[in-house]
Amino acid sequence: MSEVEAIVPVILSGGAGTRLWPMSRAERPKQLLALTAEETMLQLTAGRTPASAGFARPVIVANALHADQITEQMGGAAAIDAMILEPMGRNTAPAIALAALAVGGGPTPLLVMPSDHVIADIPAFHAAIRTALPAVRAGWMATFGITPDHPETGYGYIRVGEAIGAGIHRVARFVEKPERAVAEAMVASGDHVWNGGIFLFRADTYLAALAAFAPEMLAACRAAMAQATRSGVQILPDATAFAASPSDSIDYAVMEKAEQVAVVPVSMGWSDVGSWDALHAISACDADDNVCRGDVVAIDTINCLVRAGAGKRVALVGVSDLIVVADGDDILILPRGRSQEVKRVLAAMQD
């Protein structure tokens, strides 16, 4: 795929993935787990942009706590162009700024991807990248809108505007996570797509947008990188300088304010695996609609997700519509459909 040979994948790996507790924890977050396949989420993300398809080695932005695990999962430092270890979390906009500066801040196209999403149809993803690339080279910032198949209230939406090329449109507006009735209306309208949080733009285009809309953030990131400590592929931005950066998402800081923002609608089997219910929805089920992993005994059990961590055995008899996750010393049990409430569990444990 020669059209994308200059694209540098930027993999954002700083999230904690707390919605998949107890398997996902601060020291071993969701992206470092094998949740949907034998490979971890990070490995699957990196595998979507292989050198054999013309992509450059990735830049990974991560928590320093996970540096060794990431290097091991990537197959060694030779597979990584740079690993930027954030001194503290400042959300996605500063993280991407660090990556844009790390590649030199020039016209290099950056493909920004969260490290914990699923994309089942890789050829469709690559085709969408090819569709976006001419506009990106001309100075547009592109995002990939996921064609919705149901009125999801847990995602942001993008209203698709007029076409600026074949298969690519101007973004008419970004929409916050909606109430259900609003989501139903947007899906029915046919001109809204889910905001999947994947972006393609030139490094210099992004930095120019930050200069216009978030100059304090850009200044802090430039200072942090100018004073960074480097060791092999690892880059440790200066903590004091980076702490001065405002914390903001790329959507709020840049994409909702810039003029030349485009969207490529695409159906590519995407999921953010944002809950145990979401994992059940994208996993292969047995004849009774159960998704079981690990040492699980399920008798007269229907429509459950059950995961038994190392050294654990979980047995269920005569139950239905449950999520049961045993990992370490912790066990989570809740009804299917309420897995977003894991955050209530974590809040209660911190009281």
mmCIF file of C-alpha atoms in Angstrom:
data_model
loop_
_atom_site.group_PDB
_atom_site.id
_atom_site.type_symbol
_atom_site.label_atom_id
_atom_site.label_comp_id
_atom_site.label_asym_id
_atom_site.label_seq_id
_atom_site.Cartn_x
_atom_site.Cartn_y
_atom_site.Cartn_z
ATOM 1 C CA MET A 1 0.000 0.000 0.000
ATOM 2 C CA SER A 2 2.444 2.619 -1.229
ATOM 3 C CA GLU A 3 -0.015 5.440 -0.589
ATOM 4 C CA VAL A 4 0.601 5.113 3.158
ATOM 5 C CA GLU A 5 4.292 4.275 3.326
ATOM 6 C CA ALA A 6 5.134 7.580 5.040
ATOM 7 C CA ILE A 7 2.392 7.336 7.678
ATOM 8 C CA VAL A 8 3.629 7.012 11.259
ATOM 9 C CA PRO A 9 1.195 5.176 13.548
ATOM 10 C CA VAL A 10 0.779 6.946 16.893
ATOM 11 C CA ILE A 11 -0.550 4.480 19.472
ATOM 12 C CA LEU A 12 -2.064 6.025 22.592
ATOM 13 C CA SER A 13 -1.503 3.620 25.472
ATOM 14 C CA GLY A 14 -1.964 5.797 28.536
ATOM 15 C CA GLY A 15 -5.472 4.742 29.570
ATOM 16 C CA ALA A 16 -6.309 2.746 32.668
ATOM 17 C CA GLY A 17 -9.300 0.836 31.265
ATOM 18 C CA THR A 18 -11.048 0.765 34.636
ATOM 19 C CA ARG A 19 -14.406 -0.255 33.116
ATOM 20 C CA LEU A 20 -12.985 -3.768 32.692
ATOM 21 C CA TRP A 21 -12.058 -4.209 36.360
ATOM 22 C CA PRO A 22 -11.042 -6.559 37.928
ATOM 23 C CA MET A 23 -8.937 -7.798 35.000
ATOM 24 C CA SER A 24 -7.879 -4.292 33.987
ATOM 25 C CA ARG A 25 -5.904 -2.501 36.704
ATOM 26 C CA ALA A 26 -3.503 0.416 36.932
ATOM 27 C CA GLU A 27 -0.460 -1.844 36.732
ATOM 28 C CA ARG A 28 -1.953 -3.984 33.925
ATOM 29 C CA PRO A 29 -4.518 -1.939 31.987
ATOM 30 C CA LYS A 30 -6.917 -3.110 29.322
ATOM 31 C CA GLN A 31 -4.603 -2.516 26.358
ATOM 32 C CA LEU A 32 -2.006 -4.917 27.770
ATOM 33 C CA LEU A 33 -4.541 -7.745 28.161
ATOM 34 C CA ALA A 34 -5.552 -10.471 25.719
ATOM 35 C CA LEU A 35 -9.298 -9.843 25.752
ATOM 36 C CA THR A 36 -10.518 -10.632 22.247
ATOM 37 C CA ALA A 37 -7.783 -12.880 20.841
ATOM 38 C CA GLU A 38 -4.542 -14.587 21.820
ATOM 39 C CA GLU A 39 -2.750 -11.275 21.247
ATOM 40 C CA THR A 40 -3.150 -8.310 23.561
ATOM 41 C CA MET A 41 -5.117 -5.231 22.532
ATOM 42 C CA LEU A 42 -1.833 -3.338 22.044
ATOM 43 C CA GLN A 43 -0.407 -6.085 19.844
ATOM 44 C CA LEU A 44 -3.569 -6.148 17.734
ATOM 45 C CA THR A 45 -3.437 -2.349 17.340
ATOM 46 C CA ALA A 46 0.189 -2.410 16.210
ATOM 47 C CA GLY A 47 -0.576 -5.299 13.869
ATOM 48 C CA ARG A 48 -3.024 -3.164 11.885
ATOM 49 C CA THR A 49 -0.193 -1.006 10.549
ATOM 50 C CA PRO A 50 2.569 -3.454 9.595
ATOM 51 C CA ALA A 51 5.753 -2.538 7.788
ATOM 52 C CA SER A 52 4.729 -5.010 5.084
ATOM 53 C CA ALA A 53 1.794 -2.707 4.263
ATOM 54 C CA GLY A 54 4.096 0.309 4.016
ATOM 55 C CA PHE A 55 3.619 1.861 7.450
ATOM 56 C CA ALA A 56 6.510 3.262 9.467
ATOM 57 C CA ARG A 57 7.387 1.988 12.919
ATOM 58 C CA PRO A 58 4.976 3.311 15.549
ATOM 59 C CA VAL A 59 5.353 6.037 18.102
ATOM 60 C CA ILE A 60 3.787 4.861 21.364
ATOM 61 C CA VAL A 61 2.668 7.305 24.046
ATOM 62 C CA ALA A 62 2.401 5.496 27.357
ATOM 63 C CA ASN A 63 2.671 5.486 31.124
ATOM 64 C CA ALA A 64 6.228 4.896 32.350
ATOM 65 C CA LEU A 65 4.868 2.151 34.614
ATOM 66 C CA HIS A 66 4.150 0.037 31.513
ATOM 67 C CA ALA A 67 7.357 0.618 29.528
ATOM 68 C CA ASP A 68 8.802 -2.860 30.032
ATOM 69 C CA GLN A 69 5.512 -4.627 29.317
ATOM 70 C CA ILE A 70 5.014 -2.619 26.131
ATOM 71 C CA THR A 71 8.543 -3.278 24.889
ATOM 72 C CA GLU A 72 8.080 -7.005 25.501
ATOM 73 C CA GLN A 73 4.677 -7.135 23.819
ATOM 74 C CA MET A 74 5.971 -5.212 20.801
ATOM 75 C CA GLY A 75 8.743 -7.770 20.353
ATOM 76 C CA GLY A 76 11.572 -5.485 21.442
ATOM 77 C CA ALA A 77 12.639 -1.879 21.025
ATOM 78 C CA ALA A 78 13.599 -2.432 17.376
ATOM 79 C CA ALA A 79 9.895 -2.539 16.484
ATOM 80 C CA ILE A 80 9.266 0.920 17.977
ATOM 81 C CA ASP A 81 10.284 4.291 16.527
ATOM 82 C CA ALA A 82 9.800 6.088 19.856
ATOM 83 C CA MET A 83 8.136 5.360 23.189
ATOM 84 C CA ILE A 84 7.109 8.599 24.886
ATOM 85 C CA LEU A 85 6.607 8.043 28.614
ATOM 86 C CA GLU A 86 4.264 10.701 29.974
ATOM 87 C CA PRO A 87 5.224 12.020 33.436
ATOM 88 C CA MET A 88 1.489 12.320 34.176
ATOM 89 C CA GLY A 89 -1.762 12.018 32.277
ATOM 90 C CA ARG A 90 -2.908 15.157 30.453
ATOM 91 C CA ASN A 91 -5.507 13.595 28.123
ATOM 92 C CA THR A 92 -5.146 12.997 24.393
ATOM 93 C CA ALA A 93 -4.388 16.452 22.957
ATOM 94 C CA PRO A 94 -1.017 16.888 24.754
ATOM 95 C CA ALA A 95 -0.138 13.213 24.231
ATOM 96 C CA ILE A 96 -0.534 13.618 20.459
ATOM 97 C CA ALA A 97 1.430 16.873 20.572
ATOM 98 C CA LEU A 98 4.368 15.024 22.115
ATOM 99 C CA ALA A 99 4.217 12.477 19.279
ATOM 100 C CA ALA A 100 4.011 15.189 16.608
ATOM 101 C CA LEU A 101 7.100 16.840 18.076
ATOM 102 C CA ALA A 102 8.914 13.501 18.377
ATOM 103 C CA VAL A 103 8.659 12.896 14.614
ATOM 104 C CA GLY A 104 10.063 16.358 13.883
ATOM 105 C CA GLY A 105 6.890 18.416 13.564
ATOM 106 C CA GLY A 106 6.986 18.423 9.756
ATOM 107 C CA PRO A 107 4.590 17.136 7.075
ATOM 108 C CA THR A 108 4.747 13.513 8.269
ATOM 109 C CA PRO A 109 1.235 12.000 8.320
ATOM 110 C CA LEU A 110 0.288 10.624 11.739
ATOM 111 C CA LEU A 111 -2.336 7.902 12.196
ATOM 112 C CA VAL A 112 -3.514 8.312 15.788
ATOM 113 C CA MET A 113 -5.070 5.191 17.286
ATOM 114 C CA PRO A 114 -6.187 4.229 20.786
ATOM 115 C CA SER A 115 -4.442 1.034 21.862
ATOM 116 C CA ASP A 116 -7.564 -0.681 23.218
ATOM 117 C CA HIS A 117 -10.064 -0.754 20.350
ATOM 118 C CA VAL A 118 -11.123 -3.599 18.075
ATOM 119 C CA ILE A 119 -11.192 -3.341 14.278
ATOM 120 C CA ALA A 120 -12.325 -6.581 12.683
ATOM 121 C CA ASP A 121 -12.120 -5.534 9.009
ATOM 122 C CA ILE A 122 -8.519 -4.387 8.445
ATOM 123 C CA PRO A 123 -8.881 -4.020 4.630
ATOM 124 C CA ALA A 124 -11.796 -1.602 5.187
ATOM 125 C CA PHE A 125 -9.635 0.352 7.643
ATOM 126 C CA HIS A 126 -6.771 0.579 5.147
ATOM 127 C CA ALA A 127 -9.182 1.642 2.402
ATOM 128 C CA ALA A 128 -10.499 4.440 4.634
ATOM 129 C CA ILE A 129 -6.939 5.609 5.268
ATOM 130 C CA ARG A 130 -6.285 5.730 1.515
ATOM 131 C CA THR A 131 -9.497 7.716 1.071
ATOM 132 C CA ALA A 132 -8.424 10.295 3.662
ATOM 133 C CA LEU A 133 -4.792 10.646 2.628
ATOM 134 C CA PRO A 134 -5.075 13.141 -0.289
ATOM 135 C CA ALA A 135 -7.029 15.613 1.852
ATOM 136 C CA VAL A 136 -4.636 15.074 4.750
ATOM 137 C CA ARG A 137 -1.640 15.829 2.570
ATOM 138 C CA ALA A 138 -3.445 19.026 1.530
ATOM 139 C CA GLY A 139 -3.748 20.151 5.141
ATOM 140 C CA TRP A 140 -7.024 18.660 6.355
ATOM 141 C CA MET A 141 -7.338 16.808 9.655
ATOM 142 C CA ALA A 142 -9.343 13.628 9.193
ATOM 143 C CA THR A 143 -11.244 11.370 11.534
ATOM 144 C CA PHE A 144 -12.916 8.052 10.826
ATOM 145 C CA GLY A 145 -16.647 7.881 11.532
ATOM 146 C CA ILE A 146 -18.036 4.473 12.372
ATOM 147 C CA THR A 147 -21.287 3.687 10.566
ATOM 148 C CA PRO A 148 -23.729 3.053 13.461
ATOM 149 C CA ASP A 149 -25.781 -0.117 13.609
ATOM 150 C CA HIS A 150 -27.795 0.842 16.712
ATOM 151 C CA PRO A 151 -28.566 4.019 18.731
ATOM 152 C CA GLU A 152 -25.633 3.831 21.148
ATOM 153 C CA THR A 153 -25.681 6.418 23.968
ATOM 154 C CA GLY A 154 -22.130 5.682 25.117
ATOM 155 C CA TYR A 155 -20.401 7.194 22.063
ATOM 156 C CA GLY A 156 -20.033 10.677 20.695
ATOM 157 C CA TYR A 157 -21.361 11.276 17.177
ATOM 158 C CA ILE A 158 -20.235 13.221 14.108
ATOM 159 C CA ARG A 159 -22.671 14.815 11.688
ATOM 160 C CA VAL A 160 -21.438 14.209 8.148
ATOM 161 C CA GLY A 161 -21.362 17.347 6.008
ATOM 162 C CA GLU A 162 -20.808 17.969 2.320
ATOM 163 C CA ALA A 163 -18.385 15.825 0.340
ATOM 164 C CA ILE A 164 -14.888 17.215 -0.250
ATOM 165 C CA GLY A 165 -13.825 14.170 -2.265
ATOM 166 C CA ALA A 166 -14.843 10.599 -2.994
ATOM 167 C CA GLY A 167 -15.803 9.002 0.311
ATOM 168 C CA ILE A 168 -14.674 11.932 2.463
ATOM 169 C CA HIS A 169 -16.790 14.745 3.893
ATOM 170 C CA ARG A 170 -16.455 17.914 5.889
ATOM 171 C CA VAL A 171 -17.410 17.467 9.548
ATOM 172 C CA ALA A 172 -20.633 19.428 10.070
ATOM 173 C CA ARG A 173 -20.450 19.142 13.846
ATOM 174 C CA PHE A 174 -19.394 16.939 16.728
ATOM 175 C CA VAL A 175 -22.134 15.753 19.090
ATOM 176 C CA GLU A 176 -21.674 14.831 22.757
ATOM 177 C CA LYS A 177 -22.853 11.444 24.031
ATOM 178 C CA PRO A 178 -26.613 11.787 23.506
ATOM 179 C CA GLU A 179 -29.768 10.798 25.325
ATOM 180 C CA ARG A 180 -31.403 7.720 23.823
ATOM 181 C CA ALA A 181 -34.113 9.580 21.901
ATOM 182 C CA VAL A 182 -31.490 11.844 20.347
ATOM 183 C CA ALA A 183 -29.316 8.854 19.438
ATOM 184 C CA GLU A 184 -32.286 7.141 17.801
ATOM 185 C CA ALA A 185 -33.044 10.241 15.739
ATOM 186 C CA MET A 186 -29.425 10.643 14.639
ATOM 187 C CA VAL A 187 -29.119 7.012 13.569
ATOM 188 C CA ALA A 188 -32.452 7.223 11.722
ATOM 189 C CA SER A 189 -31.330 10.371 9.902
ATOM 190 C CA GLY A 190 -28.488 8.491 8.218
ATOM 191 C CA ASP A 191 -26.107 11.452 8.355
ATOM 192 C CA HIS A 192 -24.457 10.770 11.717
ATOM 193 C CA VAL A 193 -21.598 8.381 12.503
ATOM 194 C CA TRP A 194 -19.938 7.335 15.746
ATOM 195 C CA ASN A 195 -16.782 9.169 16.761
ATOM 196 C CA GLY A 196 -14.269 6.336 16.975
ATOM 197 C CA GLY A 197 -11.370 8.458 18.188
ATOM 198 C CA ILE A 198 -9.029 7.551 15.308
ATOM 199 C CA PHE A 199 -7.380 10.422 13.419
ATOM 200 C CA LEU A 200 -5.110 11.066 10.443
ATOM 201 C CA PHE A 201 -3.289 14.379 9.925
ATOM 202 C CA ARG A 202 0.131 15.836 9.262
ATOM 203 C CA ALA A 203 2.250 16.585 12.320
ATOM 204 C CA ASP A 204 2.686 20.220 11.282
ATOM 205 C CA THR A 205 -1.048 20.641 10.655
ATOM 206 C CA TYR A 206 -1.829 19.440 14.159
ATOM 207 C CA LEU A 207 0.820 21.608 15.796
ATOM 208 C CA ALA A 208 -0.444 24.641 13.871
ATOM 209 C CA ALA A 209 -3.949 23.954 15.141
ATOM 210 C CA LEU A 210 -2.626 23.773 18.703
ATOM 211 C CA ALA A 211 -0.799 27.064 18.172
ATOM 212 C CA ALA A 212 -4.110 28.639 17.155
ATOM 213 C CA PHE A 213 -6.458 27.074 19.686
ATOM 214 C CA ALA A 214 -4.336 25.827 22.621
ATOM 215 C CA PRO A 215 -1.070 27.811 22.666
ATOM 216 C CA GLU A 216 -0.369 27.128 26.358
ATOM 217 C CA MET A 217 -0.600 23.409 25.710
ATOM 218 C CA LEU A 218 1.753 23.605 22.731
ATOM 219 C CA ALA A 219 4.276 25.694 24.682
ATOM 220 C CA ALA A 220 4.280 23.237 27.577
ATOM 221 C CA CYS A 221 4.715 20.248 25.255
ATOM 222 C CA ARG A 222 7.540 21.944 23.324
ATOM 223 C CA ALA A 223 9.348 22.748 26.589
ATOM 224 C CA ALA A 224 8.806 19.224 27.913
ATOM 225 C CA MET A 225 10.270 17.678 24.754
ATOM 226 C CA ALA A 226 13.160 20.170 24.576
ATOM 227 C CA GLN A 227 14.184 19.149 28.080
ATOM 228 C CA ALA A 228 13.352 15.462 27.709
ATOM 229 C CA THR A 229 15.607 12.631 28.830
ATOM 230 C CA ARG A 230 16.275 10.065 26.108
ATOM 231 C CA SER A 231 17.389 6.458 26.440
ATOM 232 C CA GLY A 232 17.229 4.277 23.335
ATOM 233 C CA VAL A 233 13.730 4.595 21.927
ATOM 234 C CA GLN A 234 12.387 5.881 25.241
ATOM 235 C CA ILE A 235 11.676 9.600 25.606
ATOM 236 C CA LEU A 236 10.834 10.983 29.050
ATOM 237 C CA PRO A 237 9.455 14.521 28.676
ATOM 238 C CA ASP A 238 10.403 16.942 31.428
ATOM 239 C CA ALA A 239 7.840 16.523 34.213
ATOM 240 C CA THR A 240 7.782 20.132 35.407
ATOM 241 C CA ALA A 241 7.288 21.516 31.912
ATOM 242 C CA PHE A 242 4.640 18.935 30.986
ATOM 243 C CA ALA A 243 2.722 19.554 34.217
ATOM 244 C CA ALA A 244 2.097 23.109 32.989
ATOM 245 C CA SER A 245 0.040 21.791 30.062
ATOM 246 C CA PRO A 246 -3.736 22.026 30.318
ATOM 247 C CA SER A 247 -5.453 18.619 30.280
ATOM 248 C CA ASP A 248 -7.800 18.319 27.311
ATOM 249 C CA SER A 249 -8.951 15.881 24.657
ATOM 250 C CA ILE A 250 -8.083 16.307 21.001
ATOM 251 C CA ASP A 251 -11.794 16.699 20.254
ATOM 252 C CA TYR A 252 -12.254 19.680 22.561
ATOM 253 C CA ALA A 253 -8.831 21.277 22.066
ATOM 254 C CA VAL A 254 -8.610 21.046 18.272
ATOM 255 C CA MET A 255 -11.100 19.063 16.215
ATOM 256 C CA GLU A 256 -14.236 20.957 17.283
ATOM 257 C CA LYS A 257 -12.567 24.333 16.599
ATOM 258 C CA ALA A 258 -10.531 23.859 13.421
ATOM 259 C CA GLU A 259 -11.956 24.670 9.976
ATOM 260 C CA GLN A 260 -10.528 21.921 7.770
ATOM 261 C CA VAL A 261 -11.773 18.839 9.603
ATOM 262 C CA ALA A 262 -12.984 15.886 7.546
ATOM 263 C CA VAL A 263 -14.616 12.549 8.258
ATOM 264 C CA VAL A 264 -14.449 9.283 6.346
ATOM 265 C CA PRO A 265 -17.488 7.117 7.153
ATOM 266 C CA VAL A 266 -16.488 3.465 7.408
ATOM 267 C CA SER A 267 -17.868 0.118 8.516
ATOM 268 C CA MET A 268 -14.905 -1.881 9.794
ATOM 269 C CA GLY A 269 -16.129 -3.986 12.695
ATOM 270 C CA TRP A 270 -15.104 -1.377 15.250
ATOM 271 C CA SER A 271 -15.653 -1.510 19.009
ATOM 272 C CA ASP A 272 -14.021 0.375 21.841
ATOM 273 C CA VAL A 273 -14.584 -2.672 24.095
ATOM 274 C CA GLY A 274 -15.740 -0.194 26.694
ATOM 275 C CA SER A 275 -17.482 -2.661 28.989
ATOM 276 C CA TRP A 276 -17.920 -6.364 29.725
ATOM 277 C CA ASP A 277 -21.204 -6.211 27.800
ATOM 278 C CA ALA A 278 -19.369 -4.796 24.790
ATOM 279 C CA LEU A 279 -16.867 -7.644 25.005
ATOM 280 C CA HIS A 280 -19.721 -10.168 25.040
ATOM 281 C CA ALA A 281 -21.224 -8.504 21.953
ATOM 282 C CA ILE A 282 -18.072 -8.902 19.844
ATOM 283 C CA SER A 283 -16.991 -12.338 21.097
ATOM 284 C CA ALA A 284 -17.822 -15.749 19.692
ATOM 285 C CA CYS A 285 -20.535 -17.388 21.795
ATOM 286 C CA ASP A 286 -21.315 -21.040 22.461
ATOM 287 C CA ALA A 287 -24.684 -22.579 21.642
ATOM 288 C CA ASP A 288 -26.180 -21.008 24.774
ATOM 289 C CA ASP A 289 -24.831 -17.505 24.020
ATOM 290 C CA ASN A 290 -22.174 -17.785 26.701
ATOM 291 C CA VAL A 291 -18.702 -16.295 26.330
ATOM 292 C CA CYS A 292 -16.368 -18.212 28.624
ATOM 293 C CA ARG A 293 -12.615 -17.909 29.026
ATOM 294 C CA GLY A 294 -10.335 -19.686 31.459
ATOM 295 C CA ASP A 295 -11.317 -22.590 33.714
ATOM 296 C CA VAL A 296 -15.112 -22.284 33.556
ATOM 297 C CA VAL A 297 -17.821 -24.904 34.175
ATOM 298 C CA ALA A 298 -21.217 -23.703 32.924
ATOM 299 C CA ILE A 299 -24.246 -25.981 33.393
ATOM 300 C CA ASP A 300 -27.741 -24.895 32.317
ATOM 301 C CA THR A 301 -26.279 -21.423 31.894
ATOM 302 C CA ILE A 302 -27.479 -18.966 29.252
ATOM 303 C CA ASN A 303 -26.264 -15.630 27.880
ATOM 304 C CA CYS A 304 -23.419 -15.082 30.337
ATOM 305 C CA LEU A 305 -19.897 -13.719 30.110
ATOM 306 C CA VAL A 306 -17.551 -15.612 32.416
ATOM 307 C CA ARG A 307 -13.798 -15.118 32.774
ATOM 308 C CA ALA A 308 -11.606 -17.029 35.171
ATOM 309 C CA GLY A 309 -8.134 -15.608 35.710
ATOM 310 C CA ALA A 310 -4.985 -17.659 36.232
ATOM 311 C CA GLY A 311 -5.435 -20.248 38.959
ATOM 312 C CA LYS A 312 -9.171 -19.611 39.295
ATOM 313 C CA ARG A 313 -12.108 -21.881 38.501
ATOM 314 C CA VAL A 314 -15.638 -20.534 38.116
ATOM 315 C CA ALA A 315 -18.690 -22.829 38.120
ATOM 316 C CA LEU A 316 -22.235 -21.719 37.280
ATOM 317 C CA VAL A 317 -25.467 -23.725 37.406
ATOM 318 C CA GLY A 318 -28.912 -22.646 36.296
ATOM 319 C CA VAL A 319 -28.247 -18.935 35.805
ATOM 320 C CA SER A 320 -28.640 -16.522 32.915
ATOM 321 C CA ASP A 321 -27.689 -12.995 31.875
ATOM 322 C CA LEU A 322 -24.748 -12.600 34.250
ATOM 323 C CA ILE A 323 -21.235 -11.216 34.025
ATOM 324 C CA VAL A 324 -18.804 -13.076 36.278
ATOM 325 C CA VAL A 325 -15.130 -12.152 36.327
ATOM 326 C CA ALA A 326 -12.644 -13.667 38.773
ATOM 327 C CA ASP A 327 -9.108 -12.274 38.777
ATOM 328 C CA GLY A 328 -6.568 -12.339 41.589
ATOM 329 C CA ASP A 329 -8.393 -11.865 44.884
ATOM 330 C CA ASP A 330 -11.347 -10.070 43.292
ATOM 331 C CA ILE A 331 -14.637 -11.350 41.899
ATOM 332 C CA LEU A 332 -17.134 -9.222 39.982
ATOM 333 C CA ILE A 333 -20.746 -10.374 39.556
ATOM 334 C CA LEU A 334 -23.422 -8.228 37.948
ATOM 335 C CA PRO A 335 -26.353 -8.583 35.552
ATOM 336 C CA ARG A 336 -25.816 -8.336 31.816
ATOM 337 C CA GLY A 337 -26.670 -4.829 30.678
ATOM 338 C CA ARG A 338 -25.284 -3.108 33.783
ATOM 339 C CA SER A 339 -21.561 -3.483 33.170
ATOM 340 C CA GLN A 340 -21.095 0.300 32.860
ATOM 341 C CA GLU A 341 -21.773 0.371 36.614
ATOM 342 C CA VAL A 342 -18.364 -1.094 37.386
ATOM 343 C CA LYS A 343 -17.371 2.505 38.091
ATOM 344 C CA ARG A 344 -19.777 2.453 41.062
ATOM 345 C CA VAL A 345 -17.904 -0.537 42.442
ATOM 346 C CA LEU A 346 -14.563 1.203 42.126
ATOM 347 C CA ALA A 347 -15.932 4.352 43.745
ATOM 348 C CA ALA A 348 -17.355 2.335 46.640
ATOM 349 C CA MET A 349 -14.029 0.587 47.211
ATOM 350 C CA GLN A 350 -12.266 3.966 47.443
ATOM 351 C CA ASP A 351 -14.642 5.342 50.091
#
